mmCIF file of C-alpha atoms in Angstrom:
data_model
loop_
_atom_site.group_PDB
_atom_site.id
_atom_site.type_symbol
_atom_site.label_atom_id
_atom_site.label_comp_id
_atom_site.label_asym_id
_atom_site.label_seq_id
_atom_site.Cartn_x
_atom_site.Cartn_y
_atom_site.Cartn_z
ATOM 1 C CA UNK A 1 97.092 224.639 -90.122
ATOM 2 C CA UNK A 2 95.978 221.020 -90.532
ATOM 3 C CA UNK A 3 95.209 220.592 -86.846
ATOM 4 C CA UNK A 4 93.320 223.372 -85.085
ATOM 5 C CA UNK A 5 94.235 224.055 -81.482
ATOM 6 C CA UNK A 6 91.163 224.018 -79.268
ATOM 7 C CA UNK A 7 92.684 224.290 -75.802
ATOM 8 C CA UNK A 8 90.506 224.946 -72.774
ATOM 9 C CA UNK A 9 91.890 225.382 -69.275
ATOM 10 C CA UNK A 10 90.387 223.397 -66.402
ATOM 11 C CA UNK A 11 90.566 223.841 -62.657
ATOM 12 C CA UNK A 12 89.493 220.254 -62.052
ATOM 13 C CA UNK A 13 92.462 218.368 -60.632
ATOM 14 C CA UNK A 14 90.573 215.096 -60.566
ATOM 15 C CA UNK A 15 90.990 212.593 -57.776
ATOM 16 C CA UNK A 16 93.284 209.809 -56.684
ATOM 17 C CA UNK A 17 97.021 209.781 -57.233
ATOM 18 C CA UNK A 18 99.839 208.277 -59.245
ATOM 19 C CA UNK A 19 100.142 207.946 -62.979
ATOM 20 C CA UNK A 20 99.106 205.589 -65.736
ATOM 21 C CA UNK A 21 100.092 204.455 -69.205
ATOM 22 C CA UNK A 22 103.394 203.157 -70.488
ATOM 23 C CA UNK A 23 105.210 206.342 -71.567
ATOM 24 C CA UNK A 24 108.482 206.721 -69.669
ATOM 25 C CA UNK A 25 108.469 210.249 -68.286
ATOM 26 C CA UNK A 26 112.031 209.855 -67.030
ATOM 27 C CA UNK A 27 113.429 209.537 -70.537
ATOM 28 C CA UNK A 28 113.233 213.214 -71.349
ATOM 29 C CA UNK A 29 116.632 213.348 -73.043
ATOM 30 C CA UNK A 30 117.964 216.387 -74.869
ATOM 31 C CA UNK A 31 116.603 217.720 -78.130
ATOM 32 C CA UNK A 32 117.835 216.744 -81.551
ATOM 33 C CA UNK A 33 118.687 220.088 -83.107
ATOM 34 C CA UNK A 34 119.128 220.937 -86.776
ATOM 35 C CA UNK A 35 117.427 220.865 -90.151
ATOM 36 C CA UNK A 36 114.394 218.599 -90.057
ATOM 37 C CA UNK A 37 114.436 218.538 -86.268
ATOM 38 C CA UNK A 38 114.242 221.373 -83.708
ATOM 39 C CA UNK A 39 115.481 224.791 -84.904
ATOM 40 C CA UNK A 40 118.428 225.852 -82.768
ATOM 41 C CA UNK A 41 116.875 229.244 -81.997
ATOM 42 C CA UNK A 42 113.954 227.573 -80.200
ATOM 43 C CA UNK A 43 115.730 224.624 -78.570
ATOM 44 C CA UNK A 44 116.780 226.543 -75.467
ATOM 45 C CA UNK A 45 113.282 227.964 -74.928
ATOM 46 C CA UNK A 46 111.730 224.512 -75.225
ATOM 47 C CA UNK A 47 114.253 222.871 -72.912
ATOM 48 C CA UNK A 48 113.759 225.614 -70.316
ATOM 49 C CA UNK A 49 109.970 225.334 -70.513
ATOM 50 C CA UNK A 50 110.239 221.597 -69.906
ATOM 51 C CA UNK A 51 112.756 222.028 -67.083
ATOM 52 C CA UNK A 52 110.433 224.516 -65.343
ATOM 53 C CA UNK A 53 107.803 221.776 -64.999
ATOM 54 C CA UNK A 54 108.206 219.641 -61.882
ATOM 55 C CA UNK A 55 105.963 216.878 -63.231
ATOM 56 C CA UNK A 56 108.495 215.282 -65.580
ATOM 57 C CA UNK A 57 107.617 216.928 -68.890
ATOM 58 C CA UNK A 58 110.018 215.864 -71.674
ATOM 59 C CA UNK A 59 111.326 218.671 -73.864
ATOM 60 C CA UNK A 60 110.789 216.509 -76.949
ATOM 61 C CA UNK A 61 107.045 216.377 -76.196
ATOM 62 C CA UNK A 62 106.826 220.173 -76.291
ATOM 63 C CA UNK A 63 108.971 220.221 -79.435
ATOM 64 C CA UNK A 64 106.831 217.606 -81.202
ATOM 65 C CA UNK A 65 103.733 219.530 -80.169
ATOM 66 C CA UNK A 66 105.062 222.757 -81.694
ATOM 67 C CA UNK A 67 106.073 220.882 -84.831
ATOM 68 C CA UNK A 68 102.508 219.647 -85.204
ATOM 69 C CA UNK A 69 100.877 222.963 -84.302
ATOM 70 C CA UNK A 70 102.894 225.349 -86.443
ATOM 71 C CA UNK A 71 105.920 223.653 -87.955
ATOM 72 C CA UNK A 72 108.019 225.960 -85.709
ATOM 73 C CA UNK A 73 106.588 228.994 -87.532
ATOM 74 C CA UNK A 74 106.066 231.906 -85.091
ATOM 75 C CA UNK A 75 103.813 233.649 -87.634
ATOM 76 C CA UNK A 76 101.455 230.685 -88.122
ATOM 77 C CA UNK A 77 97.735 231.397 -87.982
ATOM 78 C CA UNK A 78 94.876 228.909 -88.261
ATOM 79 C CA UNK A 79 91.596 229.975 -89.862
ATOM 80 C CA UNK A 80 88.127 228.503 -90.043
ATOM 81 C CA UNK A 81 86.267 227.594 -93.220
ATOM 82 C CA UNK A 82 85.258 231.229 -93.676
ATOM 83 C CA UNK A 83 88.810 232.511 -93.377
ATOM 84 C CA UNK A 84 88.361 233.874 -89.860
ATOM 85 C CA UNK A 85 91.515 233.607 -87.675
ATOM 86 C CA UNK A 86 91.078 231.238 -84.739
ATOM 87 C CA UNK A 87 94.564 230.382 -83.440
ATOM 88 C CA UNK A 88 97.838 232.302 -83.456
ATOM 89 C CA UNK A 89 101.579 231.904 -83.156
ATOM 90 C CA UNK A 90 104.115 229.143 -82.769
ATOM 91 C CA UNK A 91 102.008 227.329 -80.125
ATOM 92 C CA UNK A 92 98.653 228.123 -81.802
ATOM 93 C CA UNK A 93 96.772 229.627 -78.873
ATOM 94 C CA UNK A 94 93.185 230.713 -79.401
ATOM 95 C CA UNK A 95 92.650 234.297 -78.150
ATOM 96 C CA UNK A 96 90.414 233.364 -75.213
ATOM 97 C CA UNK A 97 92.952 230.881 -73.875
ATOM 98 C CA UNK A 98 95.864 233.267 -74.383
ATOM 99 C CA UNK A 99 93.973 235.883 -72.397
ATOM 100 C CA UNK A 100 94.115 233.620 -69.320
ATOM 101 C CA UNK A 101 97.201 231.488 -69.969
ATOM 102 C CA UNK A 102 99.571 233.880 -71.756
ATOM 103 C CA UNK A 103 102.805 234.806 -69.984
ATOM 104 C CA UNK A 104 105.490 237.460 -70.304
ATOM 105 C CA UNK A 105 108.280 234.953 -70.731
ATOM 106 C CA UNK A 106 111.017 237.409 -71.670
ATOM 107 C CA UNK A 107 110.093 240.100 -69.170
ATOM 108 C CA UNK A 108 109.587 242.857 -71.751
ATOM 109 C CA UNK A 109 106.341 243.995 -70.136
ATOM 110 C CA UNK A 110 103.877 242.401 -72.557
ATOM 111 C CA UNK A 111 102.351 239.001 -73.246
ATOM 112 C CA UNK A 112 102.726 238.512 -76.990
ATOM 113 C CA UNK A 113 101.269 235.346 -78.531
ATOM 114 C CA UNK A 114 103.412 235.975 -81.633
ATOM 115 C CA UNK A 115 106.641 236.011 -79.612
ATOM 116 C CA UNK A 116 108.083 232.509 -79.053
ATOM 117 C CA UNK A 117 109.772 233.785 -75.893
ATOM 118 C CA UNK A 118 106.268 234.246 -74.444
ATOM 119 C CA UNK A 119 104.309 231.526 -76.254
ATOM 120 C CA UNK A 120 106.641 228.600 -75.563
ATOM 121 C CA UNK A 121 106.802 229.171 -71.771
ATOM 122 C CA UNK A 122 103.000 229.530 -71.773
ATOM 123 C CA UNK A 123 102.679 226.257 -73.662
ATOM 124 C CA UNK A 124 104.988 224.582 -71.161
ATOM 125 C CA UNK A 125 102.991 225.851 -68.182
ATOM 126 C CA UNK A 126 99.698 224.643 -69.648
ATOM 127 C CA UNK A 127 101.106 221.233 -70.473
ATOM 128 C CA UNK A 128 102.621 220.975 -66.987
ATOM 129 C CA UNK A 129 99.272 221.684 -65.340
ATOM 130 C CA UNK A 130 97.507 219.188 -67.591
ATOM 131 C CA UNK A 131 100.169 216.560 -66.923
ATOM 132 C CA UNK A 132 99.702 216.937 -63.155
ATOM 133 C CA UNK A 133 95.954 216.540 -63.590
ATOM 134 C CA UNK A 134 96.431 213.505 -65.833
ATOM 135 C CA UNK A 135 98.610 211.791 -63.247
ATOM 136 C CA UNK A 136 95.747 212.016 -60.773
ATOM 137 C CA UNK A 137 93.560 209.952 -63.088
ATOM 138 C CA UNK A 138 95.404 206.630 -63.458
ATOM 139 C CA UNK A 139 92.282 204.817 -64.583
ATOM 140 C CA UNK A 140 91.916 206.858 -67.754
ATOM 141 C CA UNK A 141 92.767 205.380 -71.133
ATOM 142 C CA UNK A 142 96.207 206.648 -72.121
ATOM 143 C CA UNK A 143 99.512 207.628 -70.571
ATOM 144 C CA UNK A 144 99.709 210.904 -68.604
ATOM 145 C CA UNK A 145 101.515 212.574 -71.509
ATOM 146 C CA UNK A 146 98.881 211.427 -74.002
ATOM 147 C CA UNK A 147 96.098 212.631 -71.725
ATOM 148 C CA UNK A 148 97.792 216.020 -71.322
ATOM 149 C CA UNK A 149 98.144 216.382 -75.084
ATOM 150 C CA UNK A 150 94.488 215.483 -75.577
ATOM 151 C CA UNK A 151 93.503 218.038 -72.946
ATOM 152 C CA UNK A 152 95.638 220.698 -74.618
ATOM 153 C CA UNK A 153 93.963 220.053 -77.952
ATOM 154 C CA UNK A 154 90.335 219.437 -77.014
ATOM 155 C CA UNK A 155 90.077 220.675 -73.423
ATOM 156 C CA UNK A 156 90.294 218.573 -70.262
ATOM 157 C CA UNK A 157 86.510 218.265 -70.199
ATOM 158 C CA UNK A 158 86.660 216.021 -73.263
ATOM 159 C CA UNK A 159 89.270 213.822 -71.592
ATOM 160 C CA UNK A 160 86.974 213.516 -68.585
ATOM 161 C CA UNK A 161 84.021 212.756 -70.851
ATOM 162 C CA UNK A 162 85.784 209.825 -72.502
ATOM 163 C CA UNK A 163 87.893 208.917 -69.454
ATOM 164 C CA UNK A 164 90.941 209.050 -71.663
ATOM 165 C CA UNK A 165 92.093 210.241 -75.063
ATOM 166 C CA UNK A 166 88.958 210.887 -77.142
ATOM 167 C CA UNK A 167 88.438 208.128 -79.724
ATOM 168 C CA UNK A 168 88.817 208.471 -83.474
ATOM 169 C CA UNK A 169 85.056 208.972 -83.721
ATOM 170 C CA UNK A 170 85.303 212.277 -81.830
ATOM 171 C CA UNK A 171 85.663 215.397 -84.029
ATOM 172 C CA UNK A 172 86.574 213.340 -87.088
ATOM 173 C CA UNK A 173 89.629 211.972 -85.279
ATOM 174 C CA UNK A 174 91.213 215.399 -84.786
ATOM 175 C CA UNK A 175 92.348 214.924 -81.183
ATOM 176 C CA UNK A 176 93.016 211.190 -81.588
ATOM 177 C CA UNK A 177 95.330 211.827 -84.549
ATOM 178 C CA UNK A 178 96.870 214.899 -82.897
ATOM 179 C CA UNK A 179 98.052 212.774 -79.975
ATOM 180 C CA UNK A 180 99.139 209.908 -82.218
ATOM 181 C CA UNK A 181 101.240 212.110 -84.523
ATOM 182 C CA UNK A 182 102.936 213.973 -81.678
ATOM 183 C CA UNK A 183 103.830 210.787 -79.810
ATOM 184 C CA UNK A 184 105.311 209.351 -83.012
ATOM 185 C CA UNK A 185 107.533 212.438 -83.394
ATOM 186 C CA UNK A 186 108.794 212.517 -79.795
ATOM 187 C CA UNK A 187 111.442 209.873 -80.456
ATOM 188 C CA UNK A 188 112.485 211.613 -83.678
ATOM 189 C CA UNK A 189 113.159 214.870 -81.826
ATOM 190 C CA UNK A 190 114.967 213.300 -78.862
ATOM 191 C CA UNK A 191 118.758 213.200 -79.148
ATOM 192 C CA UNK A 192 120.198 209.731 -78.477
ATOM 193 C CA UNK A 193 121.573 209.172 -74.990
ATOM 194 C CA UNK A 194 125.272 208.469 -75.536
ATOM 195 C CA UNK A 195 126.378 209.314 -72.012
ATOM 196 C CA UNK A 196 127.561 205.737 -71.417
ATOM 197 C CA UNK A 197 129.234 205.344 -74.808
ATOM 198 C CA UNK A 198 133.048 205.301 -74.824
ATOM 199 C CA UNK A 199 132.919 207.265 -78.083
ATOM 200 C CA UNK A 200 131.040 210.140 -76.409
ATOM 201 C CA UNK A 201 132.416 210.119 -72.882
ATOM 202 C CA UNK A 202 134.362 213.044 -71.485
ATOM 203 C CA UNK A 203 134.121 216.547 -70.117
ATOM 204 C CA UNK A 204 133.506 219.916 -71.763
ATOM 205 C CA UNK A 205 136.344 222.356 -72.234
ATOM 206 C CA UNK A 206 137.150 225.779 -73.737
ATOM 207 C CA UNK A 207 138.522 225.423 -77.273
ATOM 208 C CA UNK A 208 141.660 227.403 -76.507
ATOM 209 C CA UNK A 209 143.308 229.439 -73.770
ATOM 210 C CA UNK A 210 143.143 232.891 -75.358
ATOM 211 C CA UNK A 211 141.215 236.144 -75.194
ATOM 212 C CA UNK A 212 138.135 236.740 -77.337
ATOM 213 C CA UNK A 213 138.474 238.715 -80.561
ATOM 214 C CA UNK A 214 135.905 239.373 -83.302
ATOM 215 C CA UNK A 215 132.421 238.616 -81.941
ATOM 216 C CA UNK A 216 129.599 236.593 -83.471
ATOM 217 C CA UNK A 217 127.607 238.318 -86.260
ATOM 218 C CA UNK A 218 129.842 241.378 -86.520
ATOM 219 C CA UNK A 219 129.053 242.935 -89.889
ATOM 220 C CA UNK A 220 131.744 243.507 -92.483
ATOM 221 C CA UNK A 221 132.910 242.918 -96.028
ATOM 222 C CA UNK A 222 135.597 240.443 -94.993
ATOM 223 C CA UNK A 223 133.004 237.664 -94.867
ATOM 224 C CA UNK A 224 130.999 236.294 -97.789
ATOM 225 C CA UNK A 225 127.788 236.279 -95.750
ATOM 226 C CA UNK A 226 128.308 239.933 -94.784
ATOM 227 C CA UNK A 227 128.815 239.053 -91.125
ATOM 228 C CA UNK A 228 131.054 236.944 -88.895
ATOM 229 C CA UNK A 229 129.615 233.434 -88.490
ATOM 230 C CA UNK A 230 131.557 232.534 -85.355
ATOM 231 C CA UNK A 231 133.774 234.007 -82.668
ATOM 232 C CA UNK A 232 137.527 234.497 -82.808
ATOM 233 C CA UNK A 233 140.076 233.724 -80.130
ATOM 234 C CA UNK A 234 143.322 235.713 -80.230
ATOM 235 C CA UNK A 235 145.564 232.659 -80.157
ATOM 236 C CA UNK A 236 149.119 232.970 -81.469
ATOM 237 C CA UNK A 237 150.322 230.490 -84.077
ATOM 238 C CA UNK A 238 151.064 227.064 -82.617
ATOM 239 C CA UNK A 239 148.691 227.334 -79.630
ATOM 240 C CA UNK A 240 147.000 224.038 -78.745
ATOM 241 C CA UNK A 241 143.316 223.855 -79.693
ATOM 242 C CA UNK A 242 141.017 221.472 -77.823
ATOM 243 C CA UNK A 243 137.748 219.736 -78.663
ATOM 244 C CA UNK A 244 135.074 221.449 -76.592
ATOM 245 C CA UNK A 245 133.350 218.166 -75.802
ATOM 246 C CA UNK A 246 133.012 214.502 -76.725
ATOM 247 C CA UNK A 247 132.122 213.708 -80.308
ATOM 248 C CA UNK A 248 133.231 212.386 -83.682
ATOM 249 C CA UNK A 249 135.353 214.188 -86.250
ATOM 250 C CA UNK A 250 133.404 214.700 -89.490
ATOM 251 C CA UNK A 251 135.882 217.017 -91.262
ATOM 252 C CA UNK A 252 139.619 217.486 -90.907
ATOM 253 C CA UNK A 253 141.850 219.279 -93.397
ATOM 254 C CA UNK A 254 141.790 222.050 -95.953
ATOM 255 C CA UNK A 255 138.533 223.970 -96.456
ATOM 256 C CA UNK A 256 139.090 227.079 -98.586
ATOM 257 C CA UNK A 257 138.551 230.325 -96.666
ATOM 258 C CA UNK A 258 138.622 228.410 -93.389
ATOM 259 C CA UNK A 259 142.073 227.081 -94.147
ATOM 260 C CA UNK A 260 142.910 223.939 -92.229
ATOM 261 C CA UNK A 261 139.850 223.117 -90.166
ATOM 262 C CA UNK A 262 138.256 220.479 -87.922
ATOM 263 C CA UNK A 263 134.516 219.875 -87.517
ATOM 264 C CA UNK A 264 133.185 217.672 -84.694
ATOM 265 C CA UNK A 265 129.664 216.279 -84.339
ATOM 266 C CA UNK A 266 128.419 216.093 -80.745
ATOM 267 C CA UNK A 267 125.797 213.819 -79.185
ATOM 268 C CA UNK A 268 123.148 216.575 -79.156
ATOM 269 C CA UNK A 269 123.325 216.755 -82.961
ATOM 270 C CA UNK A 270 125.251 220.039 -82.981
ATOM 271 C CA UNK A 271 128.635 220.640 -84.631
ATOM 272 C CA UNK A 272 131.690 222.562 -83.436
ATOM 273 C CA UNK A 273 134.093 223.956 -86.027
ATOM 274 C CA UNK A 274 137.679 225.151 -85.573
ATOM 275 C CA UNK A 275 139.441 227.021 -88.397
ATOM 276 C CA UNK A 276 142.777 228.424 -89.618
ATOM 277 C CA UNK A 277 144.897 225.658 -88.041
ATOM 278 C CA UNK A 278 148.599 225.538 -88.749
ATOM 279 C CA UNK A 279 148.452 221.809 -88.053
ATOM 280 C CA UNK A 280 145.575 219.321 -87.774
ATOM 281 C CA UNK A 281 146.067 216.416 -85.366
ATOM 282 C CA UNK A 282 142.904 214.359 -85.896
ATOM 283 C CA UNK A 283 141.319 212.540 -88.813
ATOM 284 C CA UNK A 284 137.766 212.050 -90.052
ATOM 285 C CA UNK A 285 136.084 209.271 -88.065
ATOM 286 C CA UNK A 286 138.135 209.805 -84.904
ATOM 287 C CA UNK A 287 136.286 209.829 -81.593
ATOM 288 C CA UNK A 288 137.473 212.674 -79.377
ATOM 289 C CA UNK A 289 136.897 213.651 -75.778
ATOM 290 C CA UNK A 290 136.458 217.109 -74.314
ATOM 291 C CA UNK A 291 139.810 218.824 -73.835
ATOM 292 C CA UNK A 292 141.628 216.618 -76.331
ATOM 293 C CA UNK A 293 144.123 218.480 -78.540
ATOM 294 C CA UNK A 294 142.848 218.419 -82.123
ATOM 295 C CA UNK A 295 145.327 220.818 -83.737
ATOM 296 C CA UNK A 296 147.414 223.966 -83.476
ATOM 297 C CA UNK A 297 146.172 227.473 -84.228
ATOM 298 C CA UNK A 298 147.531 229.353 -87.202
ATOM 299 C CA UNK A 299 146.719 231.710 -90.067
ATOM 300 C CA UNK A 300 145.752 229.448 -92.976
ATOM 301 C CA UNK A 301 142.888 230.405 -95.288
ATOM 302 C CA UNK A 302 141.214 233.813 -95.347
ATOM 303 C CA UNK A 303 142.726 235.596 -92.347
ATOM 304 C CA UNK A 304 144.671 238.752 -91.474
ATOM 305 C CA UNK A 305 146.758 236.984 -88.845
ATOM 306 C CA UNK A 306 146.925 233.957 -86.551
ATOM 307 C CA UNK A 307 143.821 233.223 -84.479
ATOM 308 C CA UNK A 308 141.239 230.504 -83.880
ATOM 309 C CA UNK A 309 137.921 230.970 -85.642
ATOM 310 C CA UNK A 310 135.282 228.943 -83.772
ATOM 311 C CA UNK A 311 131.682 228.145 -84.733
ATOM 312 C CA UNK A 312 128.724 226.158 -83.438
ATOM 313 C CA UNK A 313 126.421 224.850 -86.147
ATOM 314 C CA UNK A 314 123.164 222.945 -86.480
ATOM 315 C CA UNK A 315 124.677 221.112 -89.447
ATOM 316 C CA UNK A 316 128.167 220.422 -90.787
ATOM 317 C CA UNK A 317 128.023 223.024 -93.550
ATOM 318 C CA UNK A 318 128.465 226.790 -93.851
ATOM 319 C CA UNK A 319 125.382 228.867 -93.100
ATOM 320 C CA UNK A 320 124.035 226.729 -90.238
ATOM 321 C CA UNK A 321 125.746 228.753 -87.510
ATOM 322 C CA UNK A 322 124.277 229.686 -84.120
ATOM 323 C CA UNK A 323 125.683 231.934 -81.400
ATOM 324 C CA UNK A 324 128.641 229.985 -79.920
ATOM 325 C CA UNK A 325 129.067 231.516 -76.459
ATOM 326 C CA UNK A 326 125.587 230.701 -75.087
ATOM 327 C CA UNK A 327 126.082 227.114 -76.273
ATOM 328 C CA UNK A 328 129.413 226.866 -74.456
ATOM 329 C CA UNK A 329 128.132 228.513 -71.292
ATOM 330 C CA UNK A 330 125.158 226.177 -71.137
ATOM 331 C CA UNK A 331 127.650 223.331 -70.886
ATOM 332 C CA UNK A 332 129.526 224.907 -68.000
ATOM 333 C CA UNK A 333 132.324 226.451 -70.063
ATOM 334 C CA UNK A 334 133.102 229.814 -68.484
ATOM 335 C CA UNK A 335 133.894 232.244 -71.315
#
């Protein structure tokens, strides 16, 4: 990896109180998910790790940190000039630090640095501790977040030594550039706050009032990918289908095997897709609210009978699907 992780835990909580710097810790926002941003399979882990910190740790900071450390690669390993491994996994822990800071995040009985379900919570806990320490040193050069990042990379002792983020002259600029790059990527990985926008206002709602049918990722020859890329709802033809939440329509009409479909982009960068409509009642470019009727269920396209095929995607195109039910449940939709 281009930046080697040299984290060292510290029990020194410093002195004083309050925070410093100009980084707004309250603007945590949600993550921007999708290709080029945060992979959907890690977004929930990162958001939970940030939420578990009571010091105001933005999820996008953890995400930008992982992007810099490993490029979201859980199998990443840094090596020294002689090819000797020195840091492992998605959060690039060195073995000595993992021995003291590793956690069993998924409760499977082991602390595995190669498992993102363990490594990301451990990263969040370390950053939370460093952030609390940084806030107790308001006279240091840098915001609390920048100080925490510097401590994560070089050890808190180096932050104390320089009374702030180590300068570019330290370690050939490794820590200085580490902090600079991560802070530059925080905004990129933060989803825009559209909560006050009329285009994105509204509640979240189930897509249809019907029982569940074929589950997500069921294997079978009926699908070109070899498995089911969404979930089905056993809705009879003509049943009203609703937008699950506020967003903008990016596709509406015929789409081959999906028949008549609608795709909606939501403010978190994710897409909901509704297929096999008998009738579409929205157009591309329309702003919709949660619960709004967008069409009627049917049996158009590749189907053995009327139902609603529903997907959640990281992008608007086929093959970017993620498990739909956890996404819905996270937004308070009881399915």
